[in-house]
Short mmCIF file of C-alpha atoms in Angstrom, two decimals:
data_model
loop_
_atom_site.label_atom_id
_atom_site.label_comp_id
_atom_site.label_asym_id
_atom_site.label_seq_id
_atom_site.Cartn_x
_atom_site.Cartn_y
_atom_site.Cartn_z
CA UNK D 1 -32.09 -25.38 13.60
CA UNK D 2 -30.29 -25.19 10.14
CA UNK D 3 -27.25 -25.87 8.08
CA UNK D 4 -27.69 -25.65 4.14
CA UNK D 5 -26.82 -23.34 1.05
CA UNK D 6 -28.36 -20.03 0.63
CA UNK D 7 -31.06 -21.12 -1.75
CA UNK D 8 -31.87 -24.75 -0.31
CA UNK D 9 -34.00 -25.74 2.35
CA UNK D 10 -32.29 -26.03 5.75
CA UNK D 11 -31.13 -29.27 7.20
CA UNK D 12 -31.32 -29.05 11.19
CA UNK D 13 -27.84 -28.31 12.22
CA UNK D 14 -27.11 -29.99 15.70
CA UNK D 15 -23.89 -27.77 16.13
CA UNK D 16 -25.60 -24.48 16.32
CA UNK D 17 -28.61 -25.92 18.11
CA UNK D 18 -26.32 -27.51 20.70
CA UNK D 19 -24.71 -24.24 21.18
CA UNK D 20 -27.92 -22.10 21.49
CA UNK D 21 -29.22 -24.97 24.00
CA UNK D 22 -26.37 -24.60 26.16
CA UNK D 23 -26.76 -20.94 26.39
CA UNK D 24 -30.32 -21.36 27.33
CA UNK D 25 -29.97 -24.01 29.70
CA UNK D 26 -27.24 -21.99 31.38
CA UNK D 27 -29.70 -18.98 32.38
CA UNK D 28 -32.90 -19.20 30.31
CA UNK D 29 -34.07 -15.87 31.94
CA UNK D 30 -30.88 -14.15 31.22
CA UNK D 31 -31.33 -15.15 27.49
CA UNK D 32 -34.97 -14.33 27.11
CA UNK D 33 -34.29 -10.59 28.89
CA UNK D 34 -32.23 -9.65 25.64
CA UNK D 35 -34.64 -10.85 23.21
CA UNK D 36 -37.21 -8.10 21.96
CA UNK D 37 -39.96 -10.93 21.75
CA UNK D 38 -39.64 -11.87 25.61
CA UNK D 39 -37.79 -9.17 27.27
CA UNK D 40 -41.15 -7.71 28.68
CA UNK D 41 -42.41 -10.84 29.88
CA UNK D 42 -43.21 -10.32 33.82
CA UNK D 43 -40.84 -13.02 35.62
CA UNK D 44 -43.53 -14.09 37.99
CA UNK D 45 -42.13 -17.19 39.64
CA UNK D 46 -39.45 -17.70 37.26
CA UNK D 47 -38.43 -20.13 34.56
CA UNK D 48 -39.66 -23.74 34.62
CA UNK D 49 -38.67 -25.86 31.84
CA UNK D 50 -41.34 -27.96 29.91
CA UNK D 51 -41.33 -31.21 28.46
CA UNK D 52 -40.32 -30.82 24.76
CA UNK D 53 -41.55 -34.29 23.86
CA UNK D 54 -44.84 -32.46 22.48
CA UNK D 55 -46.27 -35.44 20.60
CA UNK D 56 -45.01 -38.62 19.04
CA UNK D 57 -43.05 -36.71 16.57
CA UNK D 58 -39.43 -37.16 16.80
CA UNK D 59 -39.01 -33.40 16.30
CA UNK D 60 -38.86 -31.00 19.29
CA UNK D 61 -38.85 -27.73 19.91
CA UNK D 62 -35.47 -25.90 20.49
CA UNK D 63 -36.75 -23.94 23.73
CA UNK D 64 -39.89 -24.34 25.67
CA UNK D 65 -40.57 -23.32 28.98
CA UNK D 66 -42.87 -21.13 31.39
CA UNK D 67 -41.84 -17.80 32.41
CA UNK D 68 -44.51 -16.68 35.14
CA UNK D 69 -47.77 -17.03 33.40
CA UNK D 70 -46.58 -17.14 30.01
CA UNK D 71 -45.18 -20.24 27.86
CA UNK D 72 -42.51 -19.58 25.66
CA UNK D 73 -41.37 -21.35 22.59
CA UNK D 74 -38.37 -20.41 20.38
CA UNK D 75 -36.58 -21.89 17.46
CA UNK D 76 -32.91 -20.93 16.46
CA UNK D 77 -32.61 -20.77 12.50
CA UNK D 78 -29.26 -20.55 10.68
CA UNK D 79 -30.88 -20.78 7.09
CA UNK D 80 -34.30 -20.80 5.42
CA UNK D 81 -36.17 -23.92 5.81
CA UNK D 82 -39.56 -24.01 3.77
CA UNK D 83 -41.59 -26.15 6.33
CA UNK D 84 -40.58 -23.64 9.27
CA UNK D 85 -44.04 -21.87 9.28
CA UNK D 86 -46.04 -25.24 9.19
CA UNK D 87 -43.65 -26.51 12.37
CA UNK D 88 -44.25 -23.41 14.04
CA UNK D 89 -48.18 -23.85 13.59
CA UNK D 90 -47.72 -27.41 14.55
CA UNK D 91 -45.90 -26.43 17.93
CA UNK D 92 -48.65 -23.94 18.82
CA UNK D 93 -51.41 -26.43 18.52
CA UNK D 94 -49.59 -29.07 20.70
CA UNK D 95 -48.71 -26.46 23.14
CA UNK D 96 -51.90 -24.97 23.27
CA UNK D 97 -53.56 -28.79 23.72
CA UNK D 98 -51.29 -29.00 26.88
CA UNK D 99 -51.87 -25.36 28.01
CA UNK D 100 -55.49 -24.57 27.02
CA UNK D 101 -55.72 -21.02 28.79
CA UNK D 102 -52.20 -20.03 29.23
CA UNK D 103 -50.71 -17.22 27.25
CA UNK D 104 -48.33 -18.41 24.59
CA UNK D 105 -45.70 -16.30 23.03
CA UNK D 106 -43.40 -17.87 20.18
CA UNK D 107 -40.24 -16.54 18.51
CA UNK D 108 -37.56 -17.61 16.00
CA UNK D 109 -34.06 -16.33 16.80
CA UNK D 110 -32.48 -15.87 13.39
CA UNK D 111 -28.71 -16.48 13.90
CA UNK D 112 -27.52 -14.84 10.58
CA UNK D 113 -27.92 -11.25 8.98
CA UNK D 114 -30.50 -11.98 6.55
CA UNK D 115 -32.25 -15.49 6.43
CA UNK D 116 -35.53 -14.13 5.21
CA UNK D 117 -37.39 -16.05 7.84
CA UNK D 118 -41.21 -15.86 7.81
CA UNK D 119 -43.15 -14.35 10.68
CA UNK D 120 -46.44 -15.90 10.17
CA UNK D 121 -48.35 -18.86 8.46
CA UNK D 122 -51.35 -18.15 6.35
CA UNK D 123 -53.78 -20.61 5.60
CA UNK D 124 -54.19 -20.86 1.77
CA UNK D 125 -57.94 -21.46 2.51
CA UNK D 126 -57.98 -18.13 4.29
CA UNK D 127 -59.33 -19.64 7.40
CA UNK D 128 -56.34 -19.30 9.78
CA UNK D 129 -53.30 -16.93 10.38
CA UNK D 130 -50.67 -17.96 12.98
CA UNK D 131 -47.79 -15.15 13.68
CA UNK D 132 -44.61 -15.40 15.77
CA UNK D 133 -41.96 -13.01 16.26
CA UNK D 134 -38.76 -12.87 14.40
CA UNK D 135 -35.55 -11.74 16.20
CA UNK D 136 -32.20 -11.14 14.28
CA UNK D 137 -29.31 -11.64 16.23
CA UNK D 138 -27.72 -8.96 14.13
CA UNK D 139 -30.04 -6.44 15.65
CA UNK D 140 -29.17 -7.23 19.37
CA UNK D 141 -27.33 -4.76 21.36
CA UNK D 142 -23.86 -5.99 21.71
CA UNK D 143 -23.07 -4.21 24.85
CA UNK D 144 -26.40 -5.64 26.59
CA UNK D 145 -25.13 -9.11 25.22
CA UNK D 146 -21.69 -8.61 26.95
CA UNK D 147 -23.57 -7.79 30.33
CA UNK D 148 -23.56 -11.58 31.35
CA UNK D 149 -21.40 -14.47 30.83
CA UNK D 150 -24.59 -16.38 29.24
CA UNK D 151 -25.47 -13.76 26.76
CA UNK D 152 -21.93 -12.86 25.93
CA UNK D 153 -21.71 -16.39 24.04
CA UNK D 154 -24.14 -14.40 21.44
CA UNK D 155 -22.02 -11.37 21.38
CA UNK D 156 -20.22 -12.20 17.90
CA UNK D 157 -23.78 -12.54 16.09
CA UNK D 158 -24.43 -8.78 16.66
CA UNK D 159 -24.25 -6.60 13.59
CA UNK D 160 -20.94 -5.19 12.65
CA UNK D 161 -17.76 -5.70 10.61
CA UNK D 162 -15.42 -8.75 10.91
CA UNK D 163 -13.06 -6.92 13.36
CA UNK D 164 -16.02 -6.07 15.58
CA UNK D 165 -17.45 -9.36 15.90
CA UNK D 166 -13.89 -10.76 16.49
CA UNK D 167 -13.35 -7.87 19.15
CA UNK D 168 -16.74 -9.12 20.64
CA UNK D 169 -15.60 -12.87 20.88
CA UNK D 170 -12.46 -11.90 22.66
CA UNK D 171 -14.60 -9.69 25.30
CA UNK D 172 -16.95 -12.41 25.57
CA UNK D 173 -14.14 -15.02 26.35
CA UNK D 174 -12.92 -12.64 29.06
CA UNK D 175 -16.26 -12.46 30.40
CA UNK D 176 -17.06 -16.15 30.42
CA UNK D 177 -13.50 -16.81 32.12
CA UNK D 178 -14.83 -14.98 35.06
CA UNK D 179 -17.92 -17.20 35.65
CA UNK D 180 -18.04 -20.28 37.81
CA UNK D 181 -15.44 -22.96 36.24
CA UNK D 182 -18.57 -25.47 35.69
CA UNK D 183 -19.88 -23.14 33.09
CA UNK D 184 -16.95 -21.67 31.35
CA UNK D 185 -15.90 -24.31 28.91
CA UNK D 186 -19.55 -24.80 27.98
CA UNK D 187 -20.39 -21.19 27.38
CA UNK D 188 -16.75 -20.51 25.66
CA UNK D 189 -17.73 -23.53 23.29
CA UNK D 190 -20.91 -22.06 22.47
CA UNK D 191 -19.37 -18.56 22.00
CA UNK D 192 -16.90 -19.96 19.36
CA UNK D 193 -19.36 -22.26 17.58
CA UNK D 194 -21.82 -19.25 16.99
CA UNK D 195 -19.10 -16.89 16.28
CA UNK D 196 -18.27 -19.18 13.18
CA UNK D 197 -21.27 -18.26 11.55
CA UNK D 198 -19.77 -15.01 10.42
CA UNK D 199 -15.96 -15.46 11.33
CA UNK D 200 -13.48 -17.81 9.58
CA UNK D 201 -11.11 -20.06 11.73
CA UNK D 202 -7.95 -18.22 11.75
CA UNK D 203 -9.85 -14.81 12.98
CA UNK D 204 -11.44 -17.19 15.71
CA UNK D 205 -8.27 -18.35 16.91
CA UNK D 206 -6.87 -14.88 16.96
CA UNK D 207 -9.62 -13.75 18.84
CA UNK D 208 -9.18 -16.33 21.49
CA UNK D 209 -5.35 -15.84 21.64
CA UNK D 210 -6.15 -12.23 22.50
CA UNK D 211 -8.31 -13.11 25.54
CA UNK D 212 -7.01 -12.97 29.06
CA UNK D 213 -7.22 -16.63 29.67
CA UNK D 214 -6.80 -18.13 26.00
CA UNK D 215 -8.32 -21.55 25.41
CA UNK D 216 -7.46 -23.70 22.32
CA UNK D 217 -10.33 -24.66 20.02
CA UNK D 218 -9.26 -28.29 20.13
CA UNK D 219 -10.29 -28.26 23.93
CA UNK D 220 -13.88 -27.27 22.92
CA UNK D 221 -15.91 -30.17 21.85
CA UNK D 222 -18.46 -28.41 19.82
CA UNK D 223 -16.01 -26.08 18.10
CA UNK D 224 -13.63 -28.81 17.45
CA UNK D 225 -15.42 -29.38 14.28
CA UNK D 226 -14.12 -26.31 12.97
CA UNK D 227 -10.51 -27.60 12.89
CA UNK D 228 -11.78 -30.73 11.39
CA UNK D 229 -13.62 -28.46 8.42
CA UNK D 230 -10.66 -26.29 8.02
CA UNK D 231 -8.36 -29.14 7.51
CA UNK D 232 -10.69 -30.74 4.91
CA UNK D 233 -11.32 -27.28 3.10
CA UNK D 234 -7.32 -27.12 3.16
CA UNK D 235 -7.15 -30.45 1.17
CA UNK D 236 -9.90 -29.89 -1.18
CA UNK D 237 -8.31 -26.24 -1.83
CA UNK D 238 -4.87 -28.14 -2.29
CA UNK D 239 -6.46 -30.71 -4.88
CA UNK D 240 -8.13 -28.10 -6.83
CA UNK D 241 -4.68 -25.95 -7.20
CA UNK D 242 -3.01 -29.49 -8.07
CA UNK D 243 -5.46 -30.11 -10.59
CA UNK D 244 -5.32 -26.66 -12.25
CA UNK D 245 -1.55 -26.71 -12.49
CA UNK D 246 -1.40 -30.34 -14.13
CA UNK D 247 -4.10 -29.06 -16.66
CA UNK D 248 -2.30 -25.84 -17.64
CA UNK D 249 0.99 -27.94 -17.86
CA UNK D 250 -0.63 -30.01 -20.31
CA UNK D 251 -2.78 -27.83 -22.40
CA UNK D 252 -1.44 -24.20 -21.54
CA UNK D 253 -3.00 -21.32 -20.04
CA UNK D 254 -6.02 -21.79 -21.47
CA UNK D 255 -9.21 -19.88 -20.23
CA UNK D 256 -11.22 -23.07 -20.06
CA UNK D 257 -9.14 -24.64 -17.38
CA UNK D 258 -11.25 -23.31 -14.47
CA UNK D 259 -14.45 -24.82 -16.20
CA UNK D 260 -12.51 -28.09 -16.58
CA UNK D 261 -11.14 -28.32 -13.06
CA UNK D 262 -15.06 -27.45 -11.70
CA UNK D 263 -16.27 -30.33 -13.86
CA UNK D 264 -13.57 -32.84 -12.60
CA UNK D 265 -13.88 -31.71 -8.96
CA UNK D 266 -17.35 -33.54 -9.02
CA UNK D 267 -15.65 -36.88 -9.44
CA UNK D 268 -13.81 -39.21 -7.17
CA UNK D 269 -10.06 -38.42 -7.17
CA UNK D 270 -9.21 -41.81 -9.11
CA UNK D 271 -11.73 -41.17 -11.63
CA UNK D 272 -10.68 -37.52 -12.25
CA UNK D 273 -7.04 -38.68 -12.52
CA UNK D 274 -7.91 -41.28 -15.01
CA UNK D 275 -9.80 -38.79 -17.20
CA UNK D 276 -7.04 -36.33 -17.25
CA UNK D 277 -4.41 -38.98 -18.37
CA UNK D 278 -6.71 -40.06 -20.90
CA UNK D 279 -7.59 -36.69 -22.42
CA UNK D 280 -5.90 -35.68 -25.65
CA UNK D 281 -7.42 -32.25 -25.73
CA UNK D 282 -8.80 -29.76 -22.89
CA UNK D 283 -12.39 -29.96 -24.51
CA UNK D 284 -12.44 -33.80 -23.53
CA UNK D 285 -12.46 -32.83 -20.13
CA UNK D 286 -15.08 -29.63 -20.19
CA UNK D 287 -18.72 -30.31 -19.06
#
């Protein structure tokens, strides 16, 4: 679910959702086996996916299926979202409507280290409390994640330094390379996309180059967006540097130049250029 700034509400993040769904679809039982919320569920007859169209709403749960005698519902969260508690209640009500006598396990998998994800909903009237399990990917056992090609896609999310996470991505790439060819590209794409939550593009590229069978990011559909973002970020940084250089040439090494650059960066390029040309004093460009 989610792409948003640290303090804002979450917008759904299809890239990270799609990466997690690729992992879950590859081996749902394998994924659930490494999550504390579901690891102890008896496998019974194995995993049976359930229809995620719970109602007329266009919102669908990220993971929904039956494992033995238990219905499992999971959500993947990258950032905070204010409506998550009510969504979890809504999902549970819809699932319960379809499965009135079956045990339901709900969990939220937090993909970042500290997203402050709530683990319950308490009705303001004090008449209802609904709880679920919050699993932090940072708390997962990296060695256990590297036990299968499926769960290796999450290895870079486990806690540690950048170098440890980069090494985990390299190990994951090597493990995934040994999987069936039909699974390799999809799982590696998911691994790189999830790793980008914590690792910048240059480190990811280096980690992949160190793998036994290097794969360029441009060959991975989900992760290819990282290249586009990197180029856009580079262009934006170049524009900021150019604006700062022009202002310092015109107005000297004034400590207020940075504030002027920040103010101008919110404007379209043509308008910012016109304002710089028309300004007689640096004060004319300050917010």
